[in-house]
mmCIF file of C-alpha atoms and ligand atoms in Angstrom:
data_model
loop_
_atom_site.group_PDB
_atom_site.id
_atom_site.type_symbol
_atom_site.label_atom_id
_atom_site.label_comp_id
_atom_site.label_asym_id
_atom_site.label_seq_id
_atom_site.Cartn_x
_atom_site.Cartn_y
_atom_site.Cartn_z
ATOM 1 C CA MET C 1 -0.277 -1.925 25.417
ATOM 2 C CA LEU C 2 1.093 0.377 22.685
ATOM 3 C CA ARG C 3 4.860 0.058 22.119
ATOM 4 C CA SER C 4 6.681 3.217 21.291
ATOM 5 C CA CYS C 5 9.054 3.431 18.447
ATOM 6 C CA ALA C 6 11.951 3.397 20.895
ATOM 7 C CA ALA C 7 10.602 0.424 22.573
ATOM 8 C CA LEU C 8 10.567 -1.420 19.279
ATOM 9 C CA LEU C 9 14.137 -0.688 18.618
ATOM 10 C CA ARG C 10 15.044 -2.058 22.085
ATOM 11 C CA THR C 11 12.984 -5.259 21.802
ATOM 12 C CA PRO C 12 15.418 -8.234 21.968
ATOM 13 C CA GLY C 13 15.138 -11.378 20.214
ATOM 14 C CA ALA C 14 12.276 -10.360 17.817
ATOM 15 C CA PRO C 15 10.721 -13.425 16.345
ATOM 16 C CA ARG C 16 12.617 -14.637 13.291
ATOM 17 C CA GLY C 17 11.151 -16.131 9.977
ATOM 18 C CA ARG C 18 8.316 -14.676 8.124
ATOM 19 C CA PRO C 19 5.972 -12.933 10.489
ATOM 20 C CA GLY C 20 2.402 -12.732 9.307
ATOM 21 C CA ALA C 21 3.139 -15.147 6.358
ATOM 22 C CA PRO C 22 0.325 -17.640 5.531
ATOM 23 C CA ARG C 23 -0.018 -20.107 8.488
ATOM 24 C CA ARG C 24 -0.897 -23.729 7.291
ATOM 25 C CA SER C 25 -3.282 -25.618 9.269
ATOM 26 C CA PHE C 26 -2.029 -29.098 8.709
ATOM 27 C CA SER C 27 -5.226 -30.735 9.645
ATOM 28 C CA SER C 28 -7.090 -28.855 6.731
ATOM 29 C CA GLU C 29 -4.154 -27.633 4.694
ATOM 30 C CA LYS C 30 -6.070 -24.380 4.628
ATOM 31 C CA VAL C 31 -3.922 -21.242 4.194
ATOM 32 C CA VAL C 32 -4.818 -18.547 6.665
ATOM 33 C CA GLN C 33 -3.549 -15.100 5.807
ATOM 34 C CA LYS C 34 -3.193 -12.246 8.456
ATOM 35 C CA ASP C 35 -4.927 -8.923 7.443
ATOM 36 C CA CYS C 36 -2.120 -6.532 7.894
ATOM 37 C CA ALA C 37 -4.503 -3.531 7.730
ATOM 38 C CA LEU C 38 -5.924 -4.175 11.245
ATOM 39 C CA PRO C 39 -4.416 -2.643 14.458
ATOM 40 C CA ASN C 40 -1.494 -4.441 16.050
ATOM 41 C CA PRO C 41 0.469 -3.495 19.294
ATOM 42 C CA SER C 42 2.942 -1.405 17.452
ATOM 43 C CA TRP C 43 0.275 1.067 16.347
ATOM 44 C CA SER C 44 0.409 4.554 17.949
ATOM 45 C CA LYS C 45 -2.564 6.399 19.383
ATOM 46 C CA ASP C 46 -2.670 8.689 16.449
ATOM 47 C CA LEU C 47 -2.933 5.790 13.881
ATOM 48 C CA ARG C 48 -5.561 3.947 16.268
ATOM 49 C CA LEU C 49 -7.556 7.169 16.347
ATOM 50 C CA LEU C 50 -7.600 7.677 12.583
ATOM 51 C CA PHE C 51 -8.520 3.998 12.235
ATOM 52 C CA ASP C 52 -11.456 4.106 14.700
ATOM 53 C CA GLN C 53 -12.761 7.379 13.093
ATOM 54 C CA PHE C 54 -12.669 5.864 9.687
ATOM 55 C CA MET C 55 -14.107 2.493 10.709
ATOM 56 C CA LYS C 56 -17.247 4.558 11.918
ATOM 57 C CA LYS C 57 -17.402 6.231 8.328
ATOM 58 C CA CYS C 58 -17.608 2.799 6.846
ATOM 59 C CA GLU C 59 -20.782 2.084 8.877
ATOM 60 C CA ASP C 60 -23.060 3.907 6.302
ATOM 61 C CA GLY C 61 -21.114 2.439 3.358
ATOM 62 C CA SER C 62 -19.521 5.605 1.946
ATOM 63 C CA TRP C 63 -16.046 4.466 3.030
ATOM 64 C CA LYS C 64 -14.639 0.942 2.770
ATOM 65 C CA ARG C 65 -11.561 -0.319 4.636
ATOM 66 C CA LEU C 66 -9.330 -2.252 2.319
ATOM 67 C CA PRO C 67 -7.786 -5.300 3.646
ATOM 68 C CA SER C 68 -4.045 -6.004 2.971
ATOM 69 C CA TYR C 69 -2.040 -9.103 2.910
ATOM 70 C CA LYS C 70 1.793 -10.118 2.531
ATOM 71 C CA GLN C 71 0.954 -12.349 -0.412
ATOM 72 C CA PHE C 72 -1.553 -12.258 -3.215
ATOM 73 C CA PHE C 73 -4.142 -15.133 -2.964
ATOM 74 C CA SER C 74 -3.189 -17.697 -5.609
ATOM 75 C CA LYS C 75 -6.292 -16.979 -7.551
ATOM 76 C CA THR C 76 -5.347 -13.346 -7.872
ATOM 77 C CA PHE C 77 -1.884 -14.011 -8.795
ATOM 78 C CA GLN C 78 -2.757 -16.778 -11.351
ATOM 79 C CA GLY C 79 -5.541 -14.403 -12.841
ATOM 80 C CA PHE C 80 -2.834 -11.569 -13.251
ATOM 81 C CA GLN C 81 -0.270 -14.123 -14.651
ATOM 82 C CA THR C 82 -2.592 -15.795 -17.159
ATOM 83 C CA LEU C 83 -3.967 -12.550 -18.456
ATOM 84 C CA TYR C 84 -1.138 -10.303 -18.496
ATOM 85 C CA LEU C 85 2.473 -12.069 -18.031
ATOM 86 C CA ASP C 86 4.611 -14.353 -19.903
ATOM 87 C CA PRO C 87 4.894 -17.165 -17.213
ATOM 88 C CA SER C 88 8.654 -17.565 -17.917
ATOM 89 C CA LEU C 89 9.146 -14.107 -16.567
ATOM 90 C CA VAL C 90 7.675 -14.934 -13.209
ATOM 91 C CA LYS C 91 10.423 -16.345 -10.801
ATOM 92 C CA GLY C 92 10.409 -16.929 -6.987
ATOM 93 C CA GLU C 93 6.649 -16.782 -6.556
ATOM 94 C CA GLU C 94 6.632 -19.133 -3.720
ATOM 95 C CA HIS C 95 8.804 -16.476 -1.741
ATOM 96 C CA ALA C 96 7.202 -13.379 -2.979
ATOM 97 C CA GLN C 97 5.903 -10.848 -0.433
ATOM 98 C CA LEU C 98 4.320 -7.505 -0.929
ATOM 99 C CA PHE C 99 7.242 -5.207 -0.371
ATOM 100 C CA THR C 100 5.283 -2.805 1.958
ATOM 101 C CA ARG C 101 4.220 -5.717 4.150
ATOM 102 C CA SER C 102 7.624 -7.442 4.404
ATOM 103 C CA PHE C 103 8.778 -5.790 7.739
ATOM 104 C CA GLU C 104 8.072 -7.044 11.261
ATOM 105 C CA ASP C 105 5.277 -5.347 12.950
ATOM 106 C CA GLY C 106 6.193 -1.556 13.651
ATOM 107 C CA LEU C 107 9.526 -1.509 12.032
ATOM 108 C CA GLY C 108 8.541 -0.504 8.500
ATOM 109 C CA PHE C 109 5.172 0.471 6.947
ATOM 110 C CA GLU C 110 2.297 0.218 9.271
ATOM 111 C CA TYR C 111 -0.805 1.368 7.419
ATOM 112 C CA VAL C 112 -4.425 1.059 6.557
ATOM 113 C CA MET C 113 -6.378 2.365 3.361
ATOM 114 C CA PHE C 114 -9.880 3.385 3.064
ATOM 115 C CA TYR C 115 -11.739 3.682 -0.286
ATOM 116 C CA ASN C 116 -14.567 6.085 -1.208
ATOM 117 C CA ASP C 117 -16.080 4.991 -4.431
ATOM 118 C CA ALA C 118 -18.205 8.041 -4.997
ATOM 119 C CA GLU C 119 -15.140 10.272 -4.676
ATOM 120 C CA LYS C 120 -12.750 7.897 -6.365
ATOM 121 C CA ARG C 121 -10.483 8.568 -3.410
ATOM 122 C CA VAL C 122 -8.251 6.553 -1.257
ATOM 123 C CA LEU C 123 -6.857 7.682 2.107
ATOM 124 C CA CYS C 124 -3.853 5.807 3.572
ATOM 125 C CA PHE C 125 -3.114 6.306 7.367
ATOM 126 C CA LEU C 126 0.751 5.413 7.616
ATOM 127 C CA GLN C 127 2.829 5.237 10.591
ATOM 128 C CA VAL C 128 6.456 5.220 9.356
ATOM 129 C CA GLY C 129 8.759 2.771 11.450
ATOM 130 C CA PRO C 130 12.360 3.174 12.340
ATOM 131 C CA HIS C 131 13.795 0.935 9.636
ATOM 132 C CA LEU C 132 12.637 3.433 6.964
ATOM 133 C CA GLN C 133 15.413 5.916 7.674
ATOM 134 C CA GLY C 134 16.967 8.010 5.106
ATOM 135 C CA ALA C 135 18.488 11.306 6.357
ATOM 136 C CA PRO C 136 19.140 10.842 10.159
ATOM 137 C CA GLY C 137 15.774 11.151 12.119
ATOM 138 C CA PHE C 138 13.696 11.252 8.810
ATOM 139 C CA VAL C 139 11.919 8.936 6.477
ATOM 140 C CA HIS C 140 13.781 7.793 3.255
ATOM 141 C CA GLY C 141 12.454 9.330 0.050
ATOM 142 C CA GLY C 142 12.250 6.005 -1.554
ATOM 143 C CA ALA C 143 9.954 4.840 1.329
ATOM 144 C CA ILE C 144 7.730 8.016 0.885
ATOM 145 C CA ALA C 145 7.574 7.277 -2.881
ATOM 146 C CA THR C 146 6.649 3.527 -2.264
ATOM 147 C CA MET C 147 3.656 4.554 -0.202
ATOM 148 C CA MET C 148 2.594 7.196 -2.657
ATOM 149 C CA ASP C 149 2.829 4.740 -5.431
ATOM 150 C CA SER C 150 0.855 2.133 -3.407
ATOM 151 C CA THR C 151 -1.923 4.649 -2.472
ATOM 152 C CA THR C 152 -2.316 6.185 -5.854
ATOM 153 C CA GLY C 153 -1.931 2.562 -7.488
ATOM 154 C CA THR C 154 -4.756 1.296 -5.183
ATOM 155 C CA CYS C 155 -6.853 4.305 -6.188
ATOM 156 C CA ALA C 156 -6.306 3.703 -9.807
ATOM 157 C CA CYS C 157 -6.945 -0.158 -9.612
ATOM 158 C CA ARG C 158 -10.140 0.469 -7.491
ATOM 159 C CA ALA C 159 -11.662 3.089 -9.991
ATOM 160 C CA GLY C 160 -10.357 1.707 -13.180
ATOM 161 C CA GLY C 161 -9.180 -1.945 -13.004
ATOM 162 C CA ILE C 162 -5.709 -3.523 -13.101
ATOM 163 C CA ALA C 163 -3.217 -0.855 -13.990
ATOM 164 C CA MET C 164 0.402 -0.316 -13.594
ATOM 165 C CA THR C 165 2.536 2.937 -12.855
ATOM 166 C CA ALA C 166 3.868 4.634 -16.055
ATOM 167 C CA ASN C 167 4.912 7.772 -14.326
ATOM 168 C CA LEU C 168 5.220 9.152 -10.804
ATOM 169 C CA ASN C 169 6.255 12.762 -10.279
ATOM 170 C CA ILE C 170 6.956 13.817 -6.641
ATOM 171 C CA ASN C 171 7.708 17.010 -5.001
ATOM 172 C CA PHE C 172 9.308 16.511 -1.415
ATOM 173 C CA LYS C 173 8.499 19.705 0.597
ATOM 174 C CA ARG C 174 9.028 18.855 4.215
ATOM 175 C CA PRO C 175 10.772 15.878 5.661
ATOM 176 C CA ILE C 176 8.723 13.330 7.554
ATOM 177 C CA PRO C 177 10.112 12.495 11.097
ATOM 178 C CA LEU C 178 10.634 8.811 11.680
ATOM 179 C CA CYS C 179 7.911 7.107 13.679
ATOM 180 C CA SER C 180 5.260 9.564 13.013
ATOM 181 C CA VAL C 181 1.859 9.191 11.425
ATOM 182 C CA VAL C 182 0.998 10.862 8.110
ATOM 183 C CA VAL C 183 -2.055 10.914 6.021
ATOM 184 C CA ILE C 184 -1.635 10.117 2.263
ATOM 185 C CA ASP C 185 -4.865 11.470 0.285
ATOM 186 C CA SER C 186 -5.226 10.412 -3.239
ATOM 187 C CA GLN C 187 -7.759 10.852 -5.872
ATOM 188 C CA LEU C 188 -8.591 9.944 -9.444
ATOM 189 C CA ASP C 189 -8.488 13.323 -11.484
ATOM 190 C CA LYS C 190 -9.024 12.082 -15.065
ATOM 191 C CA VAL C 191 -9.483 9.156 -17.297
ATOM 192 C CA GLU C 192 -8.443 9.219 -20.884
ATOM 193 C CA GLY C 193 -8.725 5.763 -22.610
ATOM 194 C CA ARG C 194 -6.474 3.529 -20.647
ATOM 195 C CA LYS C 195 -4.745 6.315 -18.901
ATOM 196 C CA LEU C 196 -5.818 6.924 -15.389
ATOM 197 C CA PHE C 197 -4.474 10.334 -13.856
ATOM 198 C CA VAL C 198 -4.117 10.159 -10.081
ATOM 199 C CA SER C 199 -2.742 12.857 -7.719
ATOM 200 C CA CYS C 200 -2.013 12.699 -3.930
ATOM 201 C CA ASN C 201 -0.513 14.585 -1.000
ATOM 202 C CA VAL C 202 1.018 13.593 2.150
ATOM 203 C CA ARG C 203 0.175 15.686 5.289
ATOM 204 C CA SER C 204 0.847 15.504 8.997
ATOM 205 C CA VAL C 205 -2.119 14.280 11.076
ATOM 206 C CA ASP C 206 -2.941 17.715 12.228
ATOM 207 C CA GLU C 207 -2.817 18.736 8.614
ATOM 208 C CA LYS C 208 -0.481 21.699 9.300
ATOM 209 C CA THR C 209 2.459 20.322 7.379
ATOM 210 C CA LEU C 210 2.316 19.413 3.718
ATOM 211 C CA HIS C 211 5.145 16.905 3.497
ATOM 212 C CA SER C 212 4.868 15.788 -0.255
ATOM 213 C CA GLU C 213 2.792 16.000 -3.368
ATOM 214 C CA ALA C 214 2.657 13.814 -6.353
ATOM 215 C CA SER C 215 0.776 13.234 -9.678
ATOM 216 C CA ALA C 216 0.879 9.852 -11.267
ATOM 217 C CA LEU C 217 -0.159 8.212 -14.409
ATOM 218 C CA PHE C 218 -1.302 4.640 -14.636
ATOM 219 C CA ILE C 219 -1.903 2.636 -17.733
ATOM 220 C CA LYS C 220 -4.798 0.238 -17.445
ATOM 221 C CA LEU C 221 -3.500 -3.176 -18.650
ATOM 222 C CA ASP C 222 -4.824 -4.330 -21.957
ATOM 223 C CA PRO C 223 -5.298 -8.174 -22.020
ATOM 224 C CA ASP C 224 -5.102 -8.223 -25.685
ATOM 225 C CA LYS C 225 -1.793 -6.550 -25.657
ATOM 226 C CA SER C 226 -0.436 -8.258 -22.466
ATOM 227 C CA LEU C 227 3.038 -7.546 -20.892
ATOM 228 C CA ARG C 228 4.641 -10.394 -22.783
ATOM 229 C CA LYS C 229 8.411 -10.315 -23.304
ATOM 230 C CA LYS C 230 9.181 -7.969 -26.112
ATOM 231 C CA ARG C 231 11.447 -9.674 -28.428
HETATM 232 C C1 DCC T 301 -3.209 -6.828 -9.046
HETATM 233 C C2 DCC T 301 -3.720 -5.766 -8.273
HETATM 234 C C3 DCC T 301 -2.981 -4.910 -7.411
HETATM 235 C C4 DCC T 301 -3.670 -3.922 -6.674
HETATM 236 C C5 DCC T 301 -2.732 -3.151 -5.727
HETATM 237 C C6 DCC T 301 -2.092 -1.989 -6.295
HETATM 238 C C7 DCC T 301 -1.196 -1.332 -5.321
HETATM 239 C C8 DCC T 301 0.379 -1.340 -5.643
HETATM 240 C C9 DCC T 301 0.708 -0.412 -6.760
HETATM 241 C C10 DCC T 301 2.109 -0.581 -7.237
HETATM 242 C C11 DCC T 301 2.160 -0.209 -8.608
HETATM 243 C C12 DCC T 301 3.643 -0.495 -9.143
HETATM 244 O O1 DCC T 301 4.544 -0.300 -8.535
HETATM 245 S S1 DCC T 301 3.702 -0.906 -10.698
HETATM 246 C C13 DCC T 301 5.444 -1.221 -10.855
HETATM 247 C C14 DCC T 301 6.160 -0.100 -11.642
HETATM 248 N N1 DCC T 301 5.685 -0.008 -13.033
HETATM 249 C C15 DCC T 301 6.064 -0.704 -14.166
HETATM 250 O O2 DCC T 301 6.913 -1.642 -13.825
HETATM 251 C C16 DCC T 301 5.465 -0.632 -15.310
HETATM 252 C C17 DCC T 301 6.446 -0.781 -16.476
HETATM 253 N N2 DCC T 301 5.941 -0.248 -17.746
HETATM 254 C C18 DCC T 301 5.138 -1.037 -18.388
HETATM 255 O O3 DCC T 301 4.905 -2.247 -18.205
HETATM 256 C C19 DCC T 301 4.332 -0.286 -19.721
HETATM 257 O O4 DCC T 301 5.011 0.873 -20.066
HETATM 258 C C20 DCC T 301 2.991 0.042 -19.113
HETATM 259 C C21 DCC T 301 2.172 -1.201 -18.721
HETATM 260 C C22 DCC T 301 2.805 1.144 -18.028
HETATM 261 C C23 DCC T 301 2.180 0.519 -20.481
HETATM 262 O O5 DCC T 301 2.543 -0.183 -21.575
HETATM 263 P P1 DCC T 301 1.402 -0.374 -22.568
HETATM 264 O O6 DCC T 301 0.197 -1.164 -22.073
HETATM 265 O O7 DCC T 301 2.156 -1.038 -23.723
HETATM 266 O O8 DCC T 301 0.933 1.036 -23.082
HETATM 267 P P2 DCC T 301 1.568 1.950 -24.302
HETATM 268 O O9 DCC T 301 0.818 1.512 -25.552
HETATM 269 O O10 DCC T 301 2.985 2.164 -24.093
HETATM 270 O O11 DCC T 301 0.953 3.338 -23.707
HETATM 271 C C24 DCC T 301 -0.412 3.505 -23.733
HETATM 272 C C25 DCC T 301 -0.658 5.028 -23.716
HETATM 273 O O12 DCC T 301 -0.073 5.536 -22.519
HETATM 274 C C26 DCC T 301 0.887 6.517 -22.813
HETATM 275 N N3 DCC T 301 2.237 6.325 -21.962
HETATM 276 C C27 DCC T 301 2.565 5.194 -21.571
HETATM 277 N N4 DCC T 301 3.718 5.326 -20.631
HETATM 278 C C28 DCC T 301 3.771 6.845 -20.536
HETATM 279 C C29 DCC T 301 4.543 7.669 -19.780
HETATM 280 N N5 DCC T 301 5.483 7.147 -18.838
HETATM 281 N N6 DCC T 301 4.187 8.910 -19.711
HETATM 282 C C30 DCC T 301 3.215 9.431 -20.372
HETATM 283 N N7 DCC T 301 2.477 8.588 -21.182
HETATM 284 C C31 DCC T 301 2.753 7.328 -21.278
HETATM 285 C C32 DCC T 301 1.367 6.085 -24.238
HETATM 286 O O13 DCC T 301 1.907 7.247 -24.982
HETATM 287 C C33 DCC T 301 0.048 5.759 -24.795
HETATM 288 O O14 DCC T 301 -0.702 6.858 -25.103
HETATM 289 P P3 DCC T 301 -1.786 7.079 -26.488
HETATM 290 O O15 DCC T 301 -0.723 6.863 -27.583
HETATM 291 O O16 DCC T 301 -2.804 6.012 -26.310
HETATM 292 O O17 DCC T 301 -2.289 8.391 -26.199
#
């Protein structure tokens, strides 16, 4: 059964702890991570419809659903750390969680992204939960910026390799009502050396409202240079 936004807010005694965090099977010590980019009971009809529609488009291979986890698998993290970071800069790794996946189901960001390699494009279907409020009844601008950064960042990394945001320029045009579903459409516009230029817009599901637009610059990380602490 789908739970509405209001129902979520009324839910008493929501489970404590770290929902969706890796579960350890003590018999095998194997870490099982929940894929957060799959439907859960908090997803609205709109989000489910978009998900189903694009899962169909994945059948011919043109689109690919991107799985999403609260924590990076240790291999990914260690690879990033070894190549790019001074280990002394990395603290609290054991408690680290992806920001956008650190809310209880339905309260924060509920989303799934799909990637089209031929078009170098990422679509993010996003349901904005009640704990993302900024102005009364509307989503906080920082929450919108977060998801624009994540979507354009995913587009940049998929198309060009590991990169970090150097610049994100947003125009907020119409506020996004809390608990609504929006579509973030991003694409790689240009590559110049290590620079990846990506743009995106946020629209309502019926495409009638343009909520926000952004252009972003990502810099592909250079292993020879690395992000080591500058002295
Ligand atoms: C793991 C998988 C996850 C995959 C999942 C990903 C999804 C999540 C995405 C979230 C992404 C983030 O939030 S990232 C977090 C927020 N971002 C950061 O913290 C990044 C902080 N900034 C940095 O560390 C650095 O500035 C870098 C890495 C961006 C760039 O440093 P660098 O590698 O030393 O490059 P640098 O030589 O300075 O610049 C290279 C070229 O880019 C130009 N350039 C550099 N910055 C800018 C700028 N702001 N505006 C214009 N141009 C710029 C330079 O002029 C130069 O041009 P020319 O002389 O060559 O012409």
